[in-house]
């Protein structure tokens, strides 16, 4: 079961002071999706939070990946933002990896690693997605890497398709790791080879 607990809390850190919109391209909207360039925010790269760094220790392809780790209920990860219009549909995929088993501390659902997407209105208020309307945590999350997930394997992560609700002006995407709730136990995960694609509508009379 998907339980994106504390995700909106982490999200709130960014809607209060959103980063500049990142560049787009025709296939993958993300800038530096495999973390090979290690771009700064000023260069259009990832906005990061918590304990994170570009890591040469684990890489699915190339030479780099993205390390995220946290103690307690803290979060760590990265984010990018792009213009989006109501009704547009987007899908985020990627890979996550743990090199040690994630261990719980008695708090249901913790720790975990996910990717996720959500939408903002023009004033920076979170709208969530059409698919998650009414949920306590409106962001659309991927499958979870958590306790019991395999170690030393690149696990495919997929949010599925998220539709921008009425009033949407921006899409925000995240990599996110949330700790176990134990403030003495630092745990972590890696992310690599992310992809964000706009889903194009097929018009019947053009087929």
Coordinates of N, CA and C in Angstrom, one line a residue:
X1 N 0.8 -1.2 0.0 CA 0.0 0.0 0.0 C 0.9 1.2 0.0
X2 N 0.5 2.2 -0.8 CA 1.3 3.4 -0.9 C 0.9 4.3 0.3
X3 N 1.8 4.7 1.1 CA 1.5 5.6 2.2 C 2.6 6.7 2.2
X4 N 2.4 7.8 1.4 CA 3.4 8.8 1.3 C 3.4 9.8 2.5
X5 N 3.6 9.2 3.7 CA 3.5 10.0 5.0 C 4.7 10.9 5.0
X6 N 4.4 12.1 5.5 CA 5.4 13.2 5.6 C 5.8 13.8 4.3
X7 N 5.3 13.3 3.2 CA 5.7 13.9 1.9 C 5.2 15.3 1.8
X8 N 4.0 15.6 2.2 CA 3.5 17.0 2.0 C 4.3 17.9 2.9
X9 N 4.8 17.5 4.1 CA 5.7 18.3 5.0 C 6.9 18.7 4.3
X10 N 7.6 17.7 3.6 CA 8.8 18.0 2.8 C 8.5 18.9 1.7
X11 N 7.3 18.7 1.0 CA 6.9 19.5 -0.1 C 6.8 20.9 0.3
X12 N 6.2 21.2 1.5 CA 6.0 22.5 1.9 C 7.3 23.4 2.1
X13 N 8.4 22.7 2.3 CA 9.7 23.4 2.3 C 10.0 24.1 1.0
X14 N 9.4 23.6 -0.1 CA 9.8 24.2 -1.4 C 8.7 25.1 -2.0
X15 N 7.4 24.9 -1.7 CA 6.4 25.8 -2.2 C 6.5 27.1 -1.6
X16 N 7.1 27.2 -0.4 CA 7.3 28.5 0.3 C 8.4 29.3 -0.4
X17 N 9.3 28.7 -1.1 CA 10.3 29.4 -1.9 C 10.7 28.5 -3.1
X18 N 9.9 28.5 -4.1 CA 10.1 27.5 -5.2 C 11.3 27.9 -6.0
X19 N 12.1 26.9 -6.4 CA 13.2 27.1 -7.3 C 12.8 27.5 -8.7
X20 N 13.7 28.1 -9.4 CA 13.4 28.5 -10.8 C 13.1 27.3 -11.6
X21 N 12.3 27.5 -12.7 CA 11.9 26.4 -13.5 C 13.1 25.8 -14.3
X22 N 13.2 24.5 -14.4 CA 14.3 23.9 -15.1 C 14.0 23.8 -16.6
X23 N 15.0 23.6 -17.4 CA 14.9 23.5 -18.8 C 14.2 22.2 -19.2
X24 N 13.6 22.2 -20.4 CA 12.8 21.1 -20.9 C 13.5 20.6 -22.2
X25 N 13.1 19.3 -22.6 CA 13.5 18.9 -23.9 C 12.4 18.0 -24.4
X26 N 12.5 17.4 -25.6 CA 11.3 16.8 -26.2 C 11.0 15.4 -25.6
X27 N 12.0 14.7 -25.1 CA 11.8 13.4 -24.6 C 11.7 13.3 -23.1
X28 N 12.7 13.8 -22.4 CA 12.8 13.8 -21.0 C 12.9 15.2 -20.5
X29 N 11.9 15.6 -19.7 CA 11.9 17.0 -19.3 C 12.9 17.3 -18.2
X30 N 13.5 16.3 -17.6 CA 14.4 16.6 -16.5 C 15.8 17.0 -17.0
X31 N 16.3 17.9 -16.2 CA 17.7 18.4 -16.4 C 18.6 17.5 -15.6
X32 N 19.6 16.9 -16.2 CA 20.6 16.0 -15.6 C 19.9 14.8 -14.9
X33 N 19.1 14.1 -15.7 CA 18.3 13.0 -15.0 C 19.0 11.8 -14.5
X34 N 20.3 11.7 -14.9 CA 21.1 10.6 -14.4 C 22.3 11.1 -13.5
X35 N 22.2 12.4 -13.1 CA 23.1 13.0 -12.1 C 24.6 13.0 -12.6
X36 N 24.8 12.8 -13.9 CA 26.2 12.7 -14.4 C 26.9 14.1 -14.4
X37 N 26.1 15.1 -14.6 CA 26.7 16.4 -14.7 C 26.8 17.1 -13.4
X38 N 26.1 16.7 -12.3 CA 26.2 17.3 -11.0 C 26.0 18.8 -11.1
X39 N 25.0 19.2 -11.8 CA 24.8 20.6 -12.0 C 24.3 21.3 -10.7
X40 N 24.7 22.5 -10.5 CA 24.1 23.3 -9.4 C 22.7 23.8 -9.8
X41 N 22.0 24.3 -8.8 CA 20.7 24.9 -9.1 C 20.9 26.1 -10.0
X42 N 21.9 26.9 -9.9 CA 22.2 28.0 -10.8 C 22.4 27.6 -12.2
X43 N 22.8 26.4 -12.4 CA 23.1 25.8 -13.7 C 21.8 25.1 -14.3
X44 N 20.7 25.2 -13.5 CA 19.5 24.5 -13.9 C 19.4 23.1 -13.4
X45 N 20.2 22.7 -12.5 CA 20.2 21.3 -12.0 C 19.2 21.1 -10.8
X46 N 19.4 20.1 -10.1 CA 18.4 19.7 -9.1 C 18.5 20.6 -7.8
X47 N 17.4 21.0 -7.3 CA 17.3 21.6 -6.0 C 17.3 20.4 -5.0
X48 N 18.2 20.4 -4.0 CA 18.3 19.3 -3.1 C 18.0 19.8 -1.7
X49 N 17.7 18.8 -0.8 CA 17.4 19.1 0.6 C 17.8 17.9 1.4
X50 N 18.1 18.1 2.7 CA 18.5 17.1 3.6 C 20.0 16.6 3.2
X51 N 20.3 15.4 3.7 CA 21.6 14.8 3.5 C 21.7 14.2 2.1
X52 N 22.3 14.8 1.2 CA 22.3 14.4 -0.2 C 23.7 14.7 -0.8
X53 N 24.1 13.9 -1.8 CA 25.2 14.3 -2.7 C 25.2 13.4 -3.9
X54 N 25.9 13.9 -4.9 CA 26.2 13.1 -6.2 C 27.2 12.1 -5.9
X55 N 26.9 10.8 -6.1 CA 27.8 9.8 -5.6 C 28.4 9.0 -6.7
X56 N 29.7 8.7 -6.6 CA 30.4 7.8 -7.6 C 30.4 6.4 -7.1
X57 N 29.8 6.1 -5.9 CA 29.9 4.8 -5.3 C 28.9 3.8 -6.0
X58 N 27.8 4.3 -6.4 CA 26.7 3.5 -7.0 C 26.3 4.2 -8.3
X59 N 26.2 3.4 -9.4 CA 25.6 4.0 -10.6 C 25.0 2.9 -11.4
X60 N 23.8 3.1 -11.9 CA 23.2 2.1 -12.8 C 23.8 2.1 -14.2
X61 N 24.0 3.3 -14.7 CA 24.8 3.6 -15.9 C 25.7 4.7 -15.7
X62 N 26.6 4.9 -16.5 CA 27.5 6.0 -16.3 C 28.4 5.9 -15.1
X63 N 28.7 7.0 -14.4 CA 29.6 7.0 -13.3 C 29.0 7.6 -12.0
X64 N 27.8 8.1 -12.0 CA 27.2 8.8 -10.9 C 25.8 8.4 -10.6
X65 N 25.4 8.6 -9.3 CA 24.0 8.4 -8.9 C 23.7 9.5 -7.9
X66 N 22.6 9.4 -7.2 CA 22.2 10.5 -6.2 C 21.9 9.8 -4.9
X67 N 22.7 10.2 -3.9 CA 22.6 9.6 -2.5 C 21.6 10.5 -1.7
X68 N 20.7 9.8 -1.0 CA 19.8 10.5 0.0 C 19.8 9.7 1.3
X69 N 19.9 10.4 2.4 CA 19.9 9.7 3.7 C 19.3 10.5 4.8
X70 N 18.8 9.9 5.8 CA 18.1 10.7 6.9 C 18.0 9.9 8.2
X71 N 18.0 10.7 9.3 CA 17.7 10.2 10.6 C 16.3 10.5 11.0
X72 N 15.7 9.8 11.9 CA 14.4 10.1 12.5 C 13.3 10.2 11.4
X73 N 12.5 11.3 11.5 CA 11.5 11.5 10.6 C 11.9 12.5 9.5
X74 N 13.2 12.8 9.4 CA 13.6 13.7 8.4 C 13.6 13.2 7.0
X75 N 13.6 14.1 6.0 CA 13.5 13.7 4.6 C 14.8 14.3 3.9
X76 N 15.1 13.6 2.8 CA 16.2 14.0 1.9 C 15.8 13.7 0.5
X77 N 16.3 14.5 -0.4 CA 16.0 14.3 -1.8 C 16.3 15.4 -2.7
X78 N 15.6 15.5 -3.8 CA 15.8 16.5 -4.9 C 14.5 16.8 -5.6
X79 N 14.5 18.0 -6.2 CA 13.3 18.4 -6.9 C 13.6 19.3 -8.1
X80 N 12.7 19.2 -9.1 CA 12.7 20.1 -10.2 C 11.2 20.5 -10.5
X81 N 11.1 21.7 -11.2 CA 9.8 22.2 -11.5 C 9.7 22.6 -12.9
X82 N 8.5 22.5 -13.5 CA 8.3 22.8 -14.9 C 6.9 23.4 -15.1
X83 N 6.6 24.2 -16.1 CA 5.3 24.7 -16.4 C 4.4 23.5 -16.8
X84 N 3.1 23.5 -16.4 CA 2.2 22.5 -16.8 C 0.8 23.1 -16.9
X85 N 0.0 22.6 -17.8 CA -1.4 23.2 -18.0 C -2.4 22.2 -17.5
X86 N -3.6 22.7 -17.1 CA -4.6 21.8 -16.6 C -5.0 20.7 -17.7
X87 N -5.1 19.5 -17.3 CA -5.4 18.4 -18.2 C -4.2 17.7 -18.8
X88 N -3.1 18.3 -18.7 CA -1.9 17.7 -19.2 C -1.5 16.4 -18.3
X89 N -0.9 15.4 -19.0 CA -0.6 14.2 -18.3 C 0.8 13.9 -18.3
X90 N 1.4 13.4 -17.2 CA 2.8 13.2 -17.0 C 3.1 11.9 -16.3
X91 N 4.2 11.3 -16.6 CA 4.6 10.1 -15.9 C 6.1 10.2 -15.6
X92 N 6.4 9.9 -14.3 CA 7.8 9.9 -13.9 C 8.3 8.4 -13.6
X93 N 9.4 8.1 -14.1 CA 10.0 6.8 -13.8 C 11.5 6.9 -13.4
X94 N 12.0 5.9 -12.9 CA 13.4 5.9 -12.5 C 13.8 4.7 -11.8
X95 N 15.0 4.7 -11.1 CA 15.5 3.5 -10.4 C 16.0 4.0 -9.0
X96 N 15.8 3.1 -8.1 CA 16.3 3.3 -6.7 C 17.0 2.1 -6.3
X97 N 17.9 2.2 -5.3 CA 18.8 1.1 -4.8 C 19.1 1.3 -3.4
X98 N 19.1 0.3 -2.6 CA 19.6 0.3 -1.3 C 20.8 -0.7 -1.2
X99 N 21.8 -0.4 -0.5 CA 23.0 -1.3 -0.3 C 23.0 -2.0 1.0
X100 N 22.1 -1.6 1.9 CA 21.9 -2.2 3.2 C 20.4 -2.4 3.4
X101 N 19.9 -3.4 4.1 CA 18.5 -3.6 4.3 C 17.9 -2.4 5.1
X102 N 16.8 -1.8 4.7 CA 16.1 -0.8 5.5 C 15.4 -1.4 6.7
X103 N 15.6 -0.8 7.8 CA 15.1 -1.4 9.1 C 14.1 -0.4 9.7
X104 N 12.9 -0.9 10.1 CA 11.9 -0.1 10.7 C 12.2 0.1 12.2
X105 N 11.5 1.2 12.8 CA 11.7 1.5 14.2 C 10.3 1.5 14.9
X106 N 9.4 0.8 14.3 CA 8.1 0.7 14.9 C 7.1 1.7 14.4
X107 N 7.5 2.5 13.4 CA 6.6 3.5 12.8 C 6.1 3.0 11.5
X108 N 4.8 2.7 11.3 CA 4.3 2.0 10.1 C 4.7 2.8 8.8
X109 N 5.3 2.0 7.8 CA 5.6 2.6 6.5 C 7.0 3.2 6.5
X110 N 7.7 3.3 7.6 CA 9.0 4.0 7.6 C 10.1 2.9 7.8
X111 N 11.3 3.2 7.2 CA 11.6 4.2 6.3 C 11.2 3.9 4.8
X112 N 11.3 4.8 3.9 CA 11.0 4.5 2.5 C 11.7 5.5 1.6
X113 N 11.8 5.0 0.3 CA 12.4 5.8 -0.8 C 11.4 5.8 -1.9
X114 N 11.0 6.9 -2.5 CA 10.1 7.0 -3.6 C 10.5 8.1 -4.6
X115 N 9.9 8.1 -5.8 CA 9.8 9.3 -6.6 C 8.3 9.7 -6.6
X116 N 8.1 11.0 -6.9 CA 6.7 11.4 -6.9 C 6.5 12.7 -7.7
X117 N 5.3 13.0 -8.1 CA 5.0 14.2 -8.8 C 3.7 14.8 -8.2
X118 N 3.6 16.1 -8.3 CA 2.4 16.9 -7.9 C 2.3 18.2 -8.7
X119 N 1.2 18.9 -8.6 CA 1.0 20.1 -9.3 C 0.7 21.3 -8.4
X120 N 1.1 22.5 -8.8 CA 0.8 23.7 -8.1 C 0.0 24.6 -8.9
X121 N -0.8 25.5 -8.2 CA -1.5 26.6 -9.0 C -0.5 27.8 -9.1
X122 N -1.0 28.9 -9.7 CA -0.1 30.0 -10.0 C 0.4 30.7 -8.8
X123 N -0.3 30.4 -7.6 CA 0.2 31.0 -6.4 C 1.1 30.1 -5.5
X124 N 1.4 28.9 -6.1 CA 2.3 28.0 -5.4 C 1.6 27.1 -4.4
X125 N 0.2 27.0 -4.5 CA -0.5 26.1 -3.6 C -0.5 24.7 -4.2
X126 N -0.3 23.7 -3.4 CA -0.3 22.3 -3.9 C -1.8 21.9 -4.3
X127 N -1.9 21.3 -5.5 CA -3.2 20.8 -5.9 C -3.3 19.3 -6.0
X128 N -2.1 18.6 -5.9 CA -2.1 17.2 -6.2 C -2.4 16.9 -7.6
X129 N -2.9 15.7 -7.9 CA -3.3 15.3 -9.2 C -4.7 14.9 -9.3
X130 N -5.3 14.8 -10.5 CA -6.7 14.3 -10.6 C -6.8 12.9 -10.0
X131 N -5.8 12.1 -10.1 CA -5.8 10.7 -9.6 C -5.8 10.6 -8.1
X132 N -5.3 11.6 -7.4 CA -5.1 11.6 -6.0 C -6.0 12.6 -5.3
X133 N -7.0 13.2 -6.0 CA -7.9 14.2 -5.4 C -8.6 13.6 -4.1
X134 N -8.6 14.4 -3.1 CA -9.3 13.9 -1.8 C -8.4 13.1 -0.9
X135 N -7.2 12.7 -1.4 CA -6.2 12.0 -0.5 C -5.6 12.9 0.5
X136 N -5.3 12.4 1.7 CA -4.6 13.2 2.7 C -3.3 13.8 2.2
X137 N -2.6 13.0 1.4 CA -1.3 13.4 0.8 C -1.5 13.4 -0.7
X138 N -1.7 14.6 -1.3 CA -2.2 14.6 -2.7 C -1.1 14.3 -3.8
X139 N 0.2 14.2 -3.4 CA 1.2 13.9 -4.4 C 1.0 12.5 -4.9
X140 N 1.3 12.2 -6.2 CA 1.3 10.9 -6.8 C 2.6 10.2 -6.6
X141 N 2.6 9.2 -5.8 CA 3.9 8.5 -5.5 C 4.1 7.2 -6.3
X142 N 5.3 6.9 -6.4 CA 5.7 5.6 -7.1 C 5.5 4.5 -6.1
X143 N 5.8 3.3 -6.5 CA 6.0 2.1 -5.6 C 7.2 2.5 -4.7
X144 N 7.1 1.8 -3.5 CA 8.1 2.2 -2.4 C 9.2 1.2 -2.3
X145 N 10.4 1.7 -2.0 CA 11.5 0.9 -1.6 C 11.5 1.1 0.0
X146 N 11.3 0.0 0.7 CA 11.2 0.0 2.1 C 11.7 -1.2 2.8
X147 N 11.3 -1.5 4.0 CA 11.8 -2.7 4.7 C 11.3 -3.9 3.8
X148 N 12.2 -4.9 3.6 CA 11.9 -6.0 2.8 C 12.2 -5.9 1.4
X149 N 12.6 -4.7 0.9 CA 13.0 -4.5 -0.5 C 14.4 -5.2 -0.7
X150 N 14.6 -5.7 -1.9 CA 15.9 -6.3 -2.1 C 17.1 -5.4 -2.1
X151 N 18.2 -5.9 -1.7 CA 19.4 -5.1 -1.5 C 20.3 -5.3 -2.7
X152 N 21.0 -4.2 -3.1 CA 22.0 -4.3 -4.2 C 21.3 -4.6 -5.5
X153 N 20.1 -4.2 -5.7 CA 19.4 -4.3 -7.0 C 18.8 -2.9 -7.3
X154 N 18.9 -2.6 -8.6 CA 18.2 -1.3 -9.1 C 16.8 -1.7 -9.3
X155 N 15.9 -1.0 -8.5 CA 14.5 -1.3 -8.4 C 13.8 -0.2 -9.3
X156 N 13.0 -0.7 -10.2 CA 12.3 0.3 -11.1 C 11.2 1.0 -10.3
X157 N 11.1 2.3 -10.4 CA 10.1 3.1 -9.8 C 9.2 3.8 -10.8
X158 N 7.9 3.8 -10.6 CA 7.0 4.4 -11.6 C 5.8 5.0 -10.9
X159 N 5.6 6.3 -11.1 CA 4.4 7.0 -10.5 C 3.1 6.6 -11.2
X160 N 3.2 6.1 -12.5 CA 2.0 6.0 -13.3 C 1.7 7.4 -13.8
X161 N 0.6 7.5 -14.5 CA 0.3 8.8 -15.1 C -0.5 9.7 -14.2
X162 N 0.0 10.9 -14.0 CA -0.6 11.9 -13.2 C -1.2 13.0 -14.1
X163 N -2.5 13.4 -13.9 CA -3.2 14.4 -14.6 C -3.2 15.7 -13.9
X164 N -2.9 16.8 -14.5 CA -2.9 18.1 -13.9 C -4.4 18.6 -13.7
X165 N -4.7 18.9 -12.5 CA -6.1 19.3 -12.2 C -6.4 20.8 -12.6
X166 N -7.7 21.2 -12.6 CA -8.0 22.6 -13.0 C -7.2 23.5 -12.1
X167 N -6.7 24.6 -12.7 CA -5.9 25.6 -12.0 C -4.4 25.3 -12.0
X168 N -4.0 24.2 -12.5 CA -2.6 23.8 -12.4 C -1.7 24.7 -13.3
X169 N -0.6 25.1 -12.8 CA 0.4 26.0 -13.5 C 1.8 25.4 -13.6
X170 N 2.1 24.5 -12.7 CA 3.4 23.9 -12.5 C 3.4 22.5 -12.1
X171 N 4.2 21.7 -12.6 CA 4.5 20.3 -12.1 C 5.7 20.3 -11.3
X172 N 5.7 19.6 -10.1 CA 6.9 19.5 -9.3 C 7.2 18.0 -9.1
X173 N 8.4 17.6 -9.3 CA 8.8 16.2 -9.2 C 9.9 16.1 -8.1
X174 N 9.9 14.9 -7.4 CA 10.8 14.7 -6.3 C 11.5 13.3 -6.4
X175 N 12.7 13.2 -5.9 CA 13.2 12.0 -5.3 C 13.1 12.2 -3.8
X176 N 12.8 11.2 -3.1 CA 12.5 11.4 -1.6 C 12.9 10.2 -0.8
X177 N 13.6 10.4 0.2 CA 13.9 9.4 1.2 C 13.4 9.9 2.6
X178 N 12.7 9.1 3.3 CA 12.2 9.5 4.7 C 12.8 8.4 5.6
X179 N 13.3 8.9 6.8 CA 14.0 8.1 7.8 C 13.0 7.2 8.5
X180 N 13.5 6.4 9.4 CA 12.8 5.3 10.1 C 12.0 5.8 11.3
X181 N 12.3 7.1 11.7 CA 11.7 7.6 13.0 C 12.7 7.5 14.1
X182 N 13.8 6.7 14.0 CA 14.8 6.6 15.0 C 15.9 7.6 14.7
X183 N 16.1 8.5 15.7 CA 17.1 9.6 15.5 C 18.5 9.1 15.8
X184 N 18.7 7.9 16.0 CA 20.1 7.3 16.2 C 20.4 6.4 15.0
X185 N 19.5 6.3 14.1 CA 19.7 5.3 13.0 C 19.7 6.0 11.6
X186 N 20.9 6.2 11.0 CA 20.9 6.9 9.7 C 20.8 5.8 8.6
X187 N 19.8 6.0 7.8 CA 19.6 5.0 6.7 C 19.5 5.8 5.3
X188 N 19.7 5.1 4.2 CA 19.9 5.8 3.0 C 19.5 5.0 1.8
X189 N 19.4 5.7 0.6 CA 19.1 5.1 -0.7 C 19.7 5.9 -1.8
X190 N 19.9 5.3 -2.9 CA 20.4 5.9 -4.1 C 19.3 6.0 -5.2
X191 N 19.4 7.0 -6.0 CA 18.5 7.2 -7.2 C 19.3 7.4 -8.5
X192 N 18.8 6.9 -9.6 CA 19.5 7.1 -10.9 C 18.5 7.0 -12.0
X193 N 18.9 7.5 -13.2 CA 18.3 7.3 -14.5 C 16.8 7.6 -14.4
X194 N 16.5 8.9 -14.0 CA 15.1 9.3 -13.9 C 14.6 9.8 -15.2
X195 N 13.3 9.8 -15.4 CA 12.6 10.2 -16.6 C 11.3 10.9 -16.3
X196 N 11.0 12.0 -16.9 CA 9.7 12.7 -16.7 C 9.2 13.0 -18.2
X197 N 8.1 12.4 -18.5 CA 7.6 12.6 -19.9 C 6.2 13.1 -19.9
X198 N 5.9 14.0 -20.7 CA 4.5 14.4 -21.0 C 3.9 13.4 -21.9
X199 N 2.7 13.0 -21.5 CA 1.9 12.0 -22.3 C 1.1 12.7 -23.4
X200 N 1.4 12.4 -24.7 CA 0.8 13.1 -25.8 C -0.6 12.4 -26.1
X201 N -1.6 13.2 -26.3 CA -2.9 12.6 -26.6 C -2.9 12.2 -28.1
X202 N -3.4 11.1 -28.4 CA -3.6 10.6 -29.8 C -4.9 11.0 -30.3
X203 N -5.0 11.7 -31.4 CA -6.2 12.2 -32.0 C -6.6 11.2 -33.0
X204 N -7.9 10.6 -32.9 CA -8.3 9.5 -33.8 C -8.2 9.9 -35.3
X205 N -8.6 11.1 -35.7 CA -8.6 11.4 -37.1 C -7.3 11.6 -37.7
X206 N -6.2 11.5 -36.9 CA -4.9 11.6 -37.4 C -4.2 10.3 -37.5
X207 N -4.9 9.2 -37.1 CA -4.3 7.8 -37.2 C -4.5 7.3 -38.6

